[in-house]
XYZ file of C-alpha atoms in Angstrom:
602
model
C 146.951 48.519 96.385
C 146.037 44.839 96.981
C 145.623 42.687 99.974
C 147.006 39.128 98.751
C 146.395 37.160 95.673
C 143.384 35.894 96.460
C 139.965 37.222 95.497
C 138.149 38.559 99.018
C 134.393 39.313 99.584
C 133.333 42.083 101.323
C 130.014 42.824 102.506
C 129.341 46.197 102.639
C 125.565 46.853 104.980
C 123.830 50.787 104.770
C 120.462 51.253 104.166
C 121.648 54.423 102.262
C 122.148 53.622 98.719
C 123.972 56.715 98.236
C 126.458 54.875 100.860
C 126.838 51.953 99.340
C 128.081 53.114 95.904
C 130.093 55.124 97.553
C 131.642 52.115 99.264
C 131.325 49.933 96.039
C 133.332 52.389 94.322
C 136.547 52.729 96.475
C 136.491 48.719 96.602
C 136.157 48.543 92.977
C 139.752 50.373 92.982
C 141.194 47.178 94.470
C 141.462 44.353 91.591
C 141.259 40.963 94.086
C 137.899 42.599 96.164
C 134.830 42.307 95.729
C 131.772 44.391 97.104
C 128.582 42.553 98.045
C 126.190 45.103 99.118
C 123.170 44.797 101.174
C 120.544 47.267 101.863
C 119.157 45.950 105.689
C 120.322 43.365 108.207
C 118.425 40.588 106.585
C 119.475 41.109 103.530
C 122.751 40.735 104.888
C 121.985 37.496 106.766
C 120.239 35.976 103.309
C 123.713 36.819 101.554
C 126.398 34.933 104.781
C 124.432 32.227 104.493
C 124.674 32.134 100.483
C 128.344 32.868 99.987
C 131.199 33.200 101.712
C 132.385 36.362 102.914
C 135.532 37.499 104.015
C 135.030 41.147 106.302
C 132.006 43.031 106.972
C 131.412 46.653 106.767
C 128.495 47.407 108.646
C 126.539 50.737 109.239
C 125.096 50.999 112.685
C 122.250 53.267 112.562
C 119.986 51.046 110.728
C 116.104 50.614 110.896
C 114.233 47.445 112.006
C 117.546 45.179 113.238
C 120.588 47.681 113.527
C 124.190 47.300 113.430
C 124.982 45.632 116.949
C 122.116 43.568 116.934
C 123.385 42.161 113.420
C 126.397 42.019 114.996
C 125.453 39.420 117.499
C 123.966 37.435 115.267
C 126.607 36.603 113.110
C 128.700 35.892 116.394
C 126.192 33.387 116.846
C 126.500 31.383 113.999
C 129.236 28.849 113.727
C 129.725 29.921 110.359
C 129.824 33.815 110.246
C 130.892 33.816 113.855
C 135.050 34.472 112.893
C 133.964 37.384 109.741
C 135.237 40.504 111.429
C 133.398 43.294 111.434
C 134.309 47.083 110.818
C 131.779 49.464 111.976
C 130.650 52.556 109.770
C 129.100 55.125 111.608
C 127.800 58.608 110.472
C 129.250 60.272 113.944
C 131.130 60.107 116.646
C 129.594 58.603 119.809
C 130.503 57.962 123.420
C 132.605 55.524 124.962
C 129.968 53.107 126.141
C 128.872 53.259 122.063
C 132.180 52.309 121.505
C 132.319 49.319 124.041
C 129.022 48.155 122.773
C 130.081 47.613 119.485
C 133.056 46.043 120.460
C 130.786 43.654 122.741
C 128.733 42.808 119.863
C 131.879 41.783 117.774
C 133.407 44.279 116.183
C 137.058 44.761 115.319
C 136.971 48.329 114.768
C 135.243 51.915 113.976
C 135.267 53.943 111.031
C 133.713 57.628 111.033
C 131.945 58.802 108.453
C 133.031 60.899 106.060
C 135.514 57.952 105.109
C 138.938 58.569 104.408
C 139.843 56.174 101.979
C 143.367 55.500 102.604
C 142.497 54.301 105.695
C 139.681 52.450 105.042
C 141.515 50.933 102.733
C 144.202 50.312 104.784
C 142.440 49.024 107.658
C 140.412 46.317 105.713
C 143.875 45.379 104.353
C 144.837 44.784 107.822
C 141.844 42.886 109.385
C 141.838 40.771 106.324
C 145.830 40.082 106.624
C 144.427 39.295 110.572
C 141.967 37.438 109.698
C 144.119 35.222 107.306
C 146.734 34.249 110.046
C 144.290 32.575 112.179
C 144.681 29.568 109.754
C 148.482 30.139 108.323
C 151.716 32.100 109.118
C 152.101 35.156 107.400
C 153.672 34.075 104.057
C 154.850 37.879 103.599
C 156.591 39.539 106.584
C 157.225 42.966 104.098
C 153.707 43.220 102.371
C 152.494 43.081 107.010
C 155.111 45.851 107.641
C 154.140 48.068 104.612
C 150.265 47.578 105.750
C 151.165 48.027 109.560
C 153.070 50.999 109.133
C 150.149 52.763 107.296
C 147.098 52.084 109.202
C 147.877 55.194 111.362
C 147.757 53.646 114.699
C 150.427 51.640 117.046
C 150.608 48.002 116.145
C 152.627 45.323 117.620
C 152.830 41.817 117.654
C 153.879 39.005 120.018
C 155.150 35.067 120.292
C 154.099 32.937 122.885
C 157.292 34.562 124.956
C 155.613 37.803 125.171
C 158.254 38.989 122.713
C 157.369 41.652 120.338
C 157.919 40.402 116.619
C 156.512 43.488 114.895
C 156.233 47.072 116.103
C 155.277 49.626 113.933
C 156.773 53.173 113.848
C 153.304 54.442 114.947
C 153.581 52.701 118.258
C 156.939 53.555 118.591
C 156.188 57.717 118.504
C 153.441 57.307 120.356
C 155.230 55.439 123.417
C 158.557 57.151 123.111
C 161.325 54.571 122.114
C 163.259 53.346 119.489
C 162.663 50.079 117.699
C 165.758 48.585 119.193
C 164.368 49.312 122.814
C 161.583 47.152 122.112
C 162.062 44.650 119.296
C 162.515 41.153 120.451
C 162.084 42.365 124.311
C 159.164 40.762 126.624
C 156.854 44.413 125.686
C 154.635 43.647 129.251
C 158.152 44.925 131.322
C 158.469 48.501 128.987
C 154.889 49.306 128.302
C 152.045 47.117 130.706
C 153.608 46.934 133.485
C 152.625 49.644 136.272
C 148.868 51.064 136.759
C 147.430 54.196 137.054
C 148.544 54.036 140.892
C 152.133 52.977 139.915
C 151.363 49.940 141.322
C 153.536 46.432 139.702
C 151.617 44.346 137.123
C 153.122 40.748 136.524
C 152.714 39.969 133.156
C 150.152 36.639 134.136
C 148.017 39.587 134.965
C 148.254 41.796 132.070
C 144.768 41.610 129.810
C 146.615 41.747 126.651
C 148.633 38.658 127.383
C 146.136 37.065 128.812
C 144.527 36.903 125.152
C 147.341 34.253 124.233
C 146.028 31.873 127.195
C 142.500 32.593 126.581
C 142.369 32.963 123.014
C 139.250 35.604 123.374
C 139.828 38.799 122.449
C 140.506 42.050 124.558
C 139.053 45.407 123.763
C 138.955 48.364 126.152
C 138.432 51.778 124.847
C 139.913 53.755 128.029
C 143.201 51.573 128.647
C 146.629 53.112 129.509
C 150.033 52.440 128.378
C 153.517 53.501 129.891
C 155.236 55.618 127.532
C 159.379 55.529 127.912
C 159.518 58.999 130.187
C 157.182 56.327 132.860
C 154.163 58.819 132.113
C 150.942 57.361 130.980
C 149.392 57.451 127.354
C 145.714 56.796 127.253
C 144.416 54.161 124.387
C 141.434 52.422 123.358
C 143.226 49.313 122.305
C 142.357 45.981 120.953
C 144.449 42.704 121.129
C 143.832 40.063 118.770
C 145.210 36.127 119.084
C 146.922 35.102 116.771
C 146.002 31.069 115.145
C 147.525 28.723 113.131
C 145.879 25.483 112.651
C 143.174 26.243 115.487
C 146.815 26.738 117.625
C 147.938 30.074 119.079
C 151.072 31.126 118.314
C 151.024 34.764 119.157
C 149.063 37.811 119.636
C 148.510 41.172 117.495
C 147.438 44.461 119.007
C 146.503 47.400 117.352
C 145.834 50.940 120.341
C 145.172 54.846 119.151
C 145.543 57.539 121.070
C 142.822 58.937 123.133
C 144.723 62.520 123.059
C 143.101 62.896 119.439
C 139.412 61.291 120.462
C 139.596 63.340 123.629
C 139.788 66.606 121.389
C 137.443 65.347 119.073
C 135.146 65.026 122.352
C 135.965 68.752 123.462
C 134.500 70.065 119.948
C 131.900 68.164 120.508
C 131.369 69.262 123.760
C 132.061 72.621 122.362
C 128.769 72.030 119.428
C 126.941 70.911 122.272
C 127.172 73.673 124.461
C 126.549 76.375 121.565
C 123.910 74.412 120.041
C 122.156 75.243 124.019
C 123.523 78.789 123.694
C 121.326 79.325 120.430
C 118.412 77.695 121.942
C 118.985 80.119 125.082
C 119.085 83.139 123.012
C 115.518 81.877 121.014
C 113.908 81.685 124.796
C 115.213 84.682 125.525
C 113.813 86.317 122.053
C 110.562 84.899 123.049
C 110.555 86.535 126.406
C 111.652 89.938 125.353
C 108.825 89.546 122.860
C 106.126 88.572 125.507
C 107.156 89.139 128.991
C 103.457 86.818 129.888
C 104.998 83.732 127.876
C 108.375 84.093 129.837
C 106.091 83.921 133.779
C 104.237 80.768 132.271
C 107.067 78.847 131.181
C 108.594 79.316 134.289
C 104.952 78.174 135.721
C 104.499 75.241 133.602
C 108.147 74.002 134.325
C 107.678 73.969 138.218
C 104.211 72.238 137.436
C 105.683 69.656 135.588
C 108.010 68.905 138.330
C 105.483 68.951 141.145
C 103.470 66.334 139.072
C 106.266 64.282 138.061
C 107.928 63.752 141.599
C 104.274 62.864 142.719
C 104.307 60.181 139.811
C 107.579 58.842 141.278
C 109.460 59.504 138.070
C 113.000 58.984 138.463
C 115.843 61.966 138.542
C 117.016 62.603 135.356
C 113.213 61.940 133.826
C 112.440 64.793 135.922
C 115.084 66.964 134.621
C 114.397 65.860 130.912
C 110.948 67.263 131.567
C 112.051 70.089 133.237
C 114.000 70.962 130.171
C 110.908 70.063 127.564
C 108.547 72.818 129.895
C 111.682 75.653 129.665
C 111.438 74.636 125.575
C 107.929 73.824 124.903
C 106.748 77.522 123.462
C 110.331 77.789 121.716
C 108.512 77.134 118.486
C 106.170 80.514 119.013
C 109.294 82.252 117.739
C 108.090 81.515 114.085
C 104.472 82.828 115.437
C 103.524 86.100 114.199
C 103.676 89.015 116.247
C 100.125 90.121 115.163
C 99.470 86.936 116.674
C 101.562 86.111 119.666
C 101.119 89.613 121.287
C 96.645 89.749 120.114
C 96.031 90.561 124.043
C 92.723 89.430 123.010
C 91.077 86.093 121.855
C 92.105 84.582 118.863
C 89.796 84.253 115.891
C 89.839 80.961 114.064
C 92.637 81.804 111.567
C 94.625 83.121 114.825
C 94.252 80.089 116.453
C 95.350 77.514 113.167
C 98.628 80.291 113.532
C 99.288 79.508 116.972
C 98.751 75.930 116.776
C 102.058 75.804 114.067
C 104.010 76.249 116.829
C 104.372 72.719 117.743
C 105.398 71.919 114.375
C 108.068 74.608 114.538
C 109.489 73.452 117.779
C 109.500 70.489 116.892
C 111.284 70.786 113.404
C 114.050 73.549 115.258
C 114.753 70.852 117.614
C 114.685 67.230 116.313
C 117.823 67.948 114.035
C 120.005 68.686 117.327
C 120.951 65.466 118.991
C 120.649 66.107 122.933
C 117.200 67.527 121.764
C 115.694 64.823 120.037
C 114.132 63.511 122.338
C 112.159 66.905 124.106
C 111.361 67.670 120.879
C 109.378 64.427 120.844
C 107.674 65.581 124.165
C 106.529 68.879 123.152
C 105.465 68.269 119.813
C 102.464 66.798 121.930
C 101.431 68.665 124.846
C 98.040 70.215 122.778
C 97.192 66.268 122.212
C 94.083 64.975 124.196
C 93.526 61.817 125.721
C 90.284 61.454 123.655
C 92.281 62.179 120.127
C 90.179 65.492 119.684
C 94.086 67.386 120.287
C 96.656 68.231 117.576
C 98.465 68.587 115.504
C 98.568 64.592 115.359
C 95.086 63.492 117.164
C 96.609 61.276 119.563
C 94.856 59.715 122.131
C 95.111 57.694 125.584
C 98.757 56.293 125.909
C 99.651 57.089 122.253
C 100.777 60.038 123.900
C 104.422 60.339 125.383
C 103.799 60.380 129.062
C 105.924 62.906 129.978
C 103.825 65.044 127.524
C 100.556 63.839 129.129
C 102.261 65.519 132.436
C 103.186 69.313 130.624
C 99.631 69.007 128.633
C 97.996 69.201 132.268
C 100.575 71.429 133.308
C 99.984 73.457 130.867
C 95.965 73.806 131.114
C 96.212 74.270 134.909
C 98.459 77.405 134.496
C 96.003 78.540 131.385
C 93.398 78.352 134.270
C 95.286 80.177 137.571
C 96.097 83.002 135.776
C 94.505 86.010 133.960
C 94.099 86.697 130.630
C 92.947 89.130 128.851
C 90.224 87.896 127.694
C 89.401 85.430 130.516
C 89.698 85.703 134.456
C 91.980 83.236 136.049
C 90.266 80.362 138.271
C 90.871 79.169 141.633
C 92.812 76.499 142.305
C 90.088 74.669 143.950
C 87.835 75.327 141.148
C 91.039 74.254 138.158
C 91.903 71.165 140.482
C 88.047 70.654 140.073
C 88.093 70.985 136.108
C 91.030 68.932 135.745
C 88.909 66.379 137.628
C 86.043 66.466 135.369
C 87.966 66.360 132.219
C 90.301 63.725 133.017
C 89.639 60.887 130.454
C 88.655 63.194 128.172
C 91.088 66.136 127.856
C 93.847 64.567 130.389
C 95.303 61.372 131.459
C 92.980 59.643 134.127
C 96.713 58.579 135.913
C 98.396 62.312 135.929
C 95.372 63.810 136.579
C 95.038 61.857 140.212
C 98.804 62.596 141.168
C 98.422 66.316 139.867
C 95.461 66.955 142.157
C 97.601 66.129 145.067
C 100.840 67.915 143.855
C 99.480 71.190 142.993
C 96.769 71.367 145.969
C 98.723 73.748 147.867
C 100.719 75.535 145.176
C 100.695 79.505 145.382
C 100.017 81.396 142.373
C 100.137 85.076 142.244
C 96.892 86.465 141.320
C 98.474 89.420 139.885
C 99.540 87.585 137.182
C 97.992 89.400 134.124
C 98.948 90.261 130.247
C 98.337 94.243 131.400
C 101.171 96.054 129.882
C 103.850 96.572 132.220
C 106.411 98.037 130.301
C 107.077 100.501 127.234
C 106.981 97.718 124.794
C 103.671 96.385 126.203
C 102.047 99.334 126.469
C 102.711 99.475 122.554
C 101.486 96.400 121.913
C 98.612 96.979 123.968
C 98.120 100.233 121.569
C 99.311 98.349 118.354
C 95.812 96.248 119.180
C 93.416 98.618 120.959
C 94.115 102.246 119.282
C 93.173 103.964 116.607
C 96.023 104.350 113.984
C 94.719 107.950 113.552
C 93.524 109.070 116.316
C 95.495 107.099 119.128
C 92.631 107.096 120.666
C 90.932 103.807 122.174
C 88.822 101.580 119.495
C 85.950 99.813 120.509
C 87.700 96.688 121.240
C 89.263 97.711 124.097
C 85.785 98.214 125.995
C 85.359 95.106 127.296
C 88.532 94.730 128.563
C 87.956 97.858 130.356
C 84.838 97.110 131.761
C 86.023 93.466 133.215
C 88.939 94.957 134.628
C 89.149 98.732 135.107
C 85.562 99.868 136.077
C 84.475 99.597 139.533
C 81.148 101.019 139.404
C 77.969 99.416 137.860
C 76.422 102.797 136.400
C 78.400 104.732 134.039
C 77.442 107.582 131.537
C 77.813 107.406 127.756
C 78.105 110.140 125.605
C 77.882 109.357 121.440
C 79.571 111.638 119.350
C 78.274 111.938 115.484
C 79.849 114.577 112.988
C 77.675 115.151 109.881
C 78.229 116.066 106.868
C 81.884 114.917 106.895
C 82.048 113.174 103.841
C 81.294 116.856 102.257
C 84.280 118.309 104.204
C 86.550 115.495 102.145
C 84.984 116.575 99.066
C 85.573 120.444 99.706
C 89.229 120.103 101.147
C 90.487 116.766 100.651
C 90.643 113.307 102.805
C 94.405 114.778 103.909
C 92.743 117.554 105.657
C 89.729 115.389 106.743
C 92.389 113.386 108.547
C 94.106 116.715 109.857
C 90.783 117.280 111.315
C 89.962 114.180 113.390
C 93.413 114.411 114.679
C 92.870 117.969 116.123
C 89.237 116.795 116.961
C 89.808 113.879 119.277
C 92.463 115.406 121.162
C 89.925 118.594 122.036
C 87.419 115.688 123.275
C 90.250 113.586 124.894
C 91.754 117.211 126.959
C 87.599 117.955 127.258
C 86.915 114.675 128.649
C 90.176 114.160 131.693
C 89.230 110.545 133.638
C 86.849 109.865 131.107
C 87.757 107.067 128.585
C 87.201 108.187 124.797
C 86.507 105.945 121.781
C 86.695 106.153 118.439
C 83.958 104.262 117.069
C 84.244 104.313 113.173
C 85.019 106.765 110.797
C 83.434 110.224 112.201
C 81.202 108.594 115.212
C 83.466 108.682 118.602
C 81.828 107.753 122.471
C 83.207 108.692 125.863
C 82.533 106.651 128.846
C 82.356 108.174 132.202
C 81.682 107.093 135.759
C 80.478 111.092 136.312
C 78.507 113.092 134.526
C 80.616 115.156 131.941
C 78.907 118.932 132.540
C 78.840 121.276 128.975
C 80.147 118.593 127.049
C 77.517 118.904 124.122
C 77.645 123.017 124.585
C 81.819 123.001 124.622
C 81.532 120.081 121.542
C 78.962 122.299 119.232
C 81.347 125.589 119.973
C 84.450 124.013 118.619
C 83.082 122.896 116.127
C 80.937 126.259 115.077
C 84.619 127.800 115.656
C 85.879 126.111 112.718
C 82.861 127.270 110.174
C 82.561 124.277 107.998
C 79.784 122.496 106.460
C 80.393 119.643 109.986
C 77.834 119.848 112.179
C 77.880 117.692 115.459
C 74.975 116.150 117.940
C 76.041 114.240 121.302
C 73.496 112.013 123.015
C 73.706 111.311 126.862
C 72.663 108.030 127.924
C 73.293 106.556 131.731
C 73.365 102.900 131.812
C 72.568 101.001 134.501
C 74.441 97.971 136.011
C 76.969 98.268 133.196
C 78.885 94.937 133.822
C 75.423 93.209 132.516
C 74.234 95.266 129.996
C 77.119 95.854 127.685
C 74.950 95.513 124.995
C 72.864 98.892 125.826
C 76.012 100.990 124.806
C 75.636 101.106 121.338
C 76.384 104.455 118.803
């Protein structure tokens, strides 16, 4: 395949190498082209102003100047400014994309993955364009072989309004035969009602008007009137035509939106599975951790309060909205041991948790309409004094809509209870937040945060108590004995901040002697066998009591009553079971309990 007998340039612009020889390659197939390739825009710009080129095939998505702004500047220069310009982009975009690129001075699109043939093709055609701006076509077959394979309607026009050239393309797509419209004034078959049915004169039609003005006309949501008088919706560019700096006709070149528009649905389809997937992870979360579920629901209505206060516009409020539903999404790497610890986290714990922003972030960048909250949360542990993480940003390094979720996030950390902290006022959070701003939290959200979450309600039920079956396990999964199933010391604090009224409470230690003997005699399978049957006679023994195994043989029951018989019942079950175990209990009744934890001791 070959344009004309002339040797053409062609740039080709992609930062990917990879890209370029792929380009390179395909051109290479065509004897009178030759590929100039250029890794960045000024690279590019080095090369126009070097040698002449002849068409430019341009990525868009390129770092420091990208594809439109390159774009504009060859418009710009007298000498560049008539190159045209075929955009390669990796995917498809929206129509104001489109009309943007067209703005900036392109003469078409091509979507990566390229299909050859019609790259091919279509470079065939803007170079045959191109050409005719300074003579007439010398070749009216080698036009009508190109024209007919570029894959979209083409037709040309005199001065008259007369079509000279339509292609069969153009003919399926509007309906008519080539006799209906060759050498007929097009504007009265195809241009000339509107959307309204209402009469367009021809002086009036944008695509003639190209022959008067000698710009160009792009539009990528025009309509044409297909032969049945129904209307076929185009993007469409017309093109005048020169010779000798004089018009003498124009070319246009439309595709049908029908295919673009379905194109659109499957991306609209991606889109909208892509959010079902991310739906499901919440909801995985959730079901994991029924806590983590109330506070992102928390956080998000923070966020809002804040942002509204901070005069943030509409849809900044619903992007943030959407970053607070999202911004624990990455805890679904987190492991369970972890996430579910109803208890503080030690310092490996707490480098586990901390991954999670890292996770979010990595599960979300790669998903277009997500980019961009996946910016925001990757940064709502930061700190406005750089001690945060995981990148030890500080002041307005940080995103600000992640400056509002980071307080957001702390002030529903404070108003509710944990496990292993009570929750705050909100008088007394409103009054942290105060004192750290400037250290932990933007000085500028933390002033419109004490006035939008002043009078906010919280529930001061709000607790990680186990609520269901599957909490309840977890809460045994961290604070029972795999043996025993009964309570491990661990869970006494716990108990005593929340479950124990009274300040005095009795404590009974349990020892067994001589148990490492038993093991010898009958084996550590029967030692186990033992403890089993053993804690469940002091557990029925002890009713309302709360019973602990200590370690290994040693067990303690707590009691806000005095447990009557318990050492004479103990020492006759285990006489009953004539062994070499002996057992002794020691009573002990501790005083104001709540501050002397540290008396109960075994």
């Amino acid at each position: 395949m070959s344009v004309i007998n002339m040797k053409y340039n062609i740039l080709c612009i992609d930062d990917n190498k990879n890209n370029l020889y792929t380009l390179n390659a395909l051109l290479s197939t065509v004897e009178n082209i030759k590929c100039v390739e250029a890794l960045n825009a000024k690279e590019a710009l080095h090369i126009l102003l070097k040698q002449p080129i002849d068409l430019i095939l341009c990525d868009v998505q390129m770092p420091d100047i990208n594809g439109f702004e390159l774009a504009k500047i060859i418009r710009s220069n007298k000498k560049t400014k008539d190159i045209p310009i075929i955009f390669v982009t990796a995917v498809f975009k929206n129509d104001e994309f489109i009309k943007y690129g067209f703005e900036m001075g392109a003469v078409d699109y091509i979507t990566k993955p390229i299909d050859d043939n019609q790259l091919l093709n279509k470079i065939t055609l803007y170079l045959k364009i191109s050409e005719q701006k300074n003579e007439l076509l010398s070749s009216k077959k080698r036009f009508y072989d190109i024209a007919q394979s570029i894959g979209e309607g083409i037709y040309t026009l005199d001065l008259e309004n007369k079509t000279t050239f339509i292609n069969n393309e153009a003919l399926n797509l509007l309906g008519f035969k080539k006799s209906e419209l060759f050498g007929k004034p097009i504007h009265d078959y195809i241009h000339y009602k509107d959307l309204d049915n209402k009469q367009i004169v021809a002086s009036d039609c944008n695509i003639h008007k190209t022959m008067l003005s000698g710009d160009v006309y792009k539009n990528d949501n025009d309509i044409l009137v297909k032969k049945d008088g129904t209307f076929l919706n185009v993007s469409i560019v017309a093109t005048p035509l020169f010779i000798d700096n004089n018009i003498v006709g124009s070319v246009t070149i439309f595709k049908d939106k029908t295919v673009q528009n379905k194109v659109e649905a499957l991306e609209h389809e991606k889109i909208k599975n892509q959010e079902q997937i991310i739906l499901s992870m919440i909801d995985m979360i959730e079901a994991r951790d029924s806590y983590t579920a109330g506070h992102t629901r928390r956080v998000s209505d923070y966020c809002v309060l804040i942002a509204k206060e901070m005069d943030y516009s509409k849809d900044e409020i619903e992007l943030l909205r959407d970053a607070a539903w999202l911004h624990d999404i990455g805890k679904i790497s987190t492991p369970d041991s972890v996430l579910l610890k109803p208890s503080k986290l030690n310092n490996m714990e707490y480098s586990l948790i901390k991954e999670h922003l890292t996770s979010g972030y990595e599960m979300l960048k790669s998903i277009d309409q997500y980019k961009v909250i996946a910016e925001i949360i990757r940064e709502h542990h930061e700190r406005y004094d750089g001690a945060g993480y995981p990148q030890g940003l500080k002041g307005d390094e940080i995103i600000p809509l992640s400056r509002i979720m980071i307080v957001a996030d702390a002030f529903d950390a404070m108003t509710t209870n944990r496990v292993y902290k009570p929750r705050k006022t909100i008088d007394v959070a409103l009054e942290e937040l105060e004192e750290l701003s400037a250290i932990q939290f933007h000085p500028e959200v933390v002033t419109s945060a004490l006035v939008a979450l002043k009078d906010v309600v919280v529930d001061i039920g709000i607790s990680q108590d186990p609520k269901t079956l599957i909490e309840e396990q977890r809460f045994a999964y961290f604070y029972k004995d795999r043996l025993t199933n009964l309570f491990t010391m661990d869970y006494l604090e716990l108990i005593l901040r929340y479950y124990v009224d009274e300040n005095d409470v009795y404590i009974y230690n349990i020892e067994l002697h001589n148990f490492s003997e038993y093991n010898k005699q009958y084996s550590w399978k029967t030692g186990d066998q033992f403890l089993i049957e053993f804690s469940k006679y002091i557990d029925n023994l002890c009713k309302g009591s709360i019973v602990f195994r200590v370690e290994g043989d040693d067990f303690m029951v707590m009691s806000t009553n005095k447990i009557l018989d318990i050492e004479m019942n103990l020492k006759d079950y285990i006489d009953s079971k004539k062994t070499v175990i002996t057992c002794t209990i020691n009573e002990k009744l501790v005083k104001d309990i709540h501050s002397n934890i540290d008396k109960i001791s075994i």
